[in-house]
C-alpha cells in the first residue's frame, strides 16, 4: 500500500497487515462513520453487520479516504 500525508506530503509504502495495525483507530472511526451513513439511508436493508463490514472493505481506499478523519490517505492499494 502506498499512503500519503495531506499536510507533510510524506509517502509511506507499507504492507497491508502493517497498515491494519498502525491505522487501527482511523479504520475503526471510518467504519463507524460508514456504518452510520449506510444505516441512515432509507432504502438500505441491513440484515447483518458482516455485510456492512464486507462492503466497507470492498472499497477500502474510497471509504478510508472519505470517512476517516486522518491526515493520511491511501494513494494505491
C-alpha positions as a printed NumPy array, in Angstrom:
array([[  0.   ,   0.   ,   0.   ],
       [  1.112,   3.492,  -0.722],
       [ -0.119,   6.132,   1.711],
       [  0.243,   9.883,   1.519],
       [  0.092,  12.579,   4.148],
       [ -2.03 ,  15.615,   3.29 ],
       [ -0.002,  18.019,   5.396],
       [  3.622,  16.974,   5.009],
       [  3.343,  15.344,   1.542],
       [  5.208,  12.356,   3.02 ],
       [  4.571,   8.937,   1.475],
       [  4.675,   5.508,   3.089],
       [  4.983,   2.179,   1.325],
       [  3.819,  -0.431,   3.826],
       [  2.245,  -3.892,   3.581],
       [ -1.471,  -4.346,   4.292],
       [ -1.028,  -6.058,   7.675],
       [  1.122,  -3.189,   8.92 ],
       [ -1.481,  -0.698,   7.697],
       [ -4.169,  -2.553,   9.69 ],
       [ -2.127,  -2.373,  12.891],
       [ -0.739,   1.14 ,  12.507],
       [ -4.015,   2.775,  11.452],
       [ -6.451,   0.687,  13.53 ],
       [ -8.09 ,   3.709,  15.181],
       [ -8.573,   5.51 ,  11.865],
       [-10.017,   2.378,  10.236],
       [-12.426,   1.912,  13.142],
       [-13.597,   5.528,  13.009],
       [-14.008,   5.317,   9.228],
       [-16.038,   2.125,   9.572],
       [-18.291,   3.604,  12.238],
       [-18.926,   6.673,  10.032],
       [-19.597,   4.403,   7.052],
       [-21.964,   2.252,   9.116],
       [-23.847,   5.291,  10.407],
       [-24.192,   6.674,   6.886],
       [-25.421,   3.391,   5.431],
       [-27.925,   2.728,   8.211],
       [-29.417,   6.219,   7.805],
       [-30.313,   5.519,   4.188],
       [-33.987,   4.714,   3.855],
       [-33.544,   2.073,   1.17 ],
       [-30.795,   0.174,   2.961],
       [-31.996,  -3.161,   4.32 ],
       [-29.453,  -4.293,   6.883],
       [-29.524,  -7.969,   7.666],
       [-26.132,  -8.399,   9.235],
       [-23.215,  -6.218,  10.344],
       [-20.856,  -8.526,   8.469],
       [-22.396,  -7.341,   5.21 ],
       [-21.638,  -3.751,   6.143],
       [-18.077,  -4.642,   7.018],
       [-17.558,  -6.509,   3.757],
       [-18.997,  -3.549,   1.832],
       [-16.599,  -1.255,   3.682],
       [-13.528,  -3.369,   2.911],
       [-14.639,  -3.998,  -0.686],
       [-13.794,  -0.38 ,  -1.485],
       [-11.372,   0.328,   1.329],
       [ -9.48 ,   3.055,  -0.493],
       [-12.517,   5.258,  -1.12 ],
       [-14.093,   4.595,   2.261],
       [-10.895,   5.225,   4.232],
       [-10.139,   8.401,   2.3  ],
       [-13.645,   9.833,   2.705],
       [-14.811,   8.606,   6.115],
       [-11.632,   8.651,   8.215],
       [-10.647,  11.862,   9.931],
       [ -6.968,  11.403,   9.278],
       [ -4.137,  13.3  ,   7.645],
       [ -3.164,  10.089,   5.861],
       [ -4.892,   8.845,   2.721],
       [ -4.479,   5.764,   0.562],
       [ -2.922,   6.522,  -2.808],
       [ -2.721,   2.959,  -4.081],
       [ -3.513,  -0.473,  -2.741]])
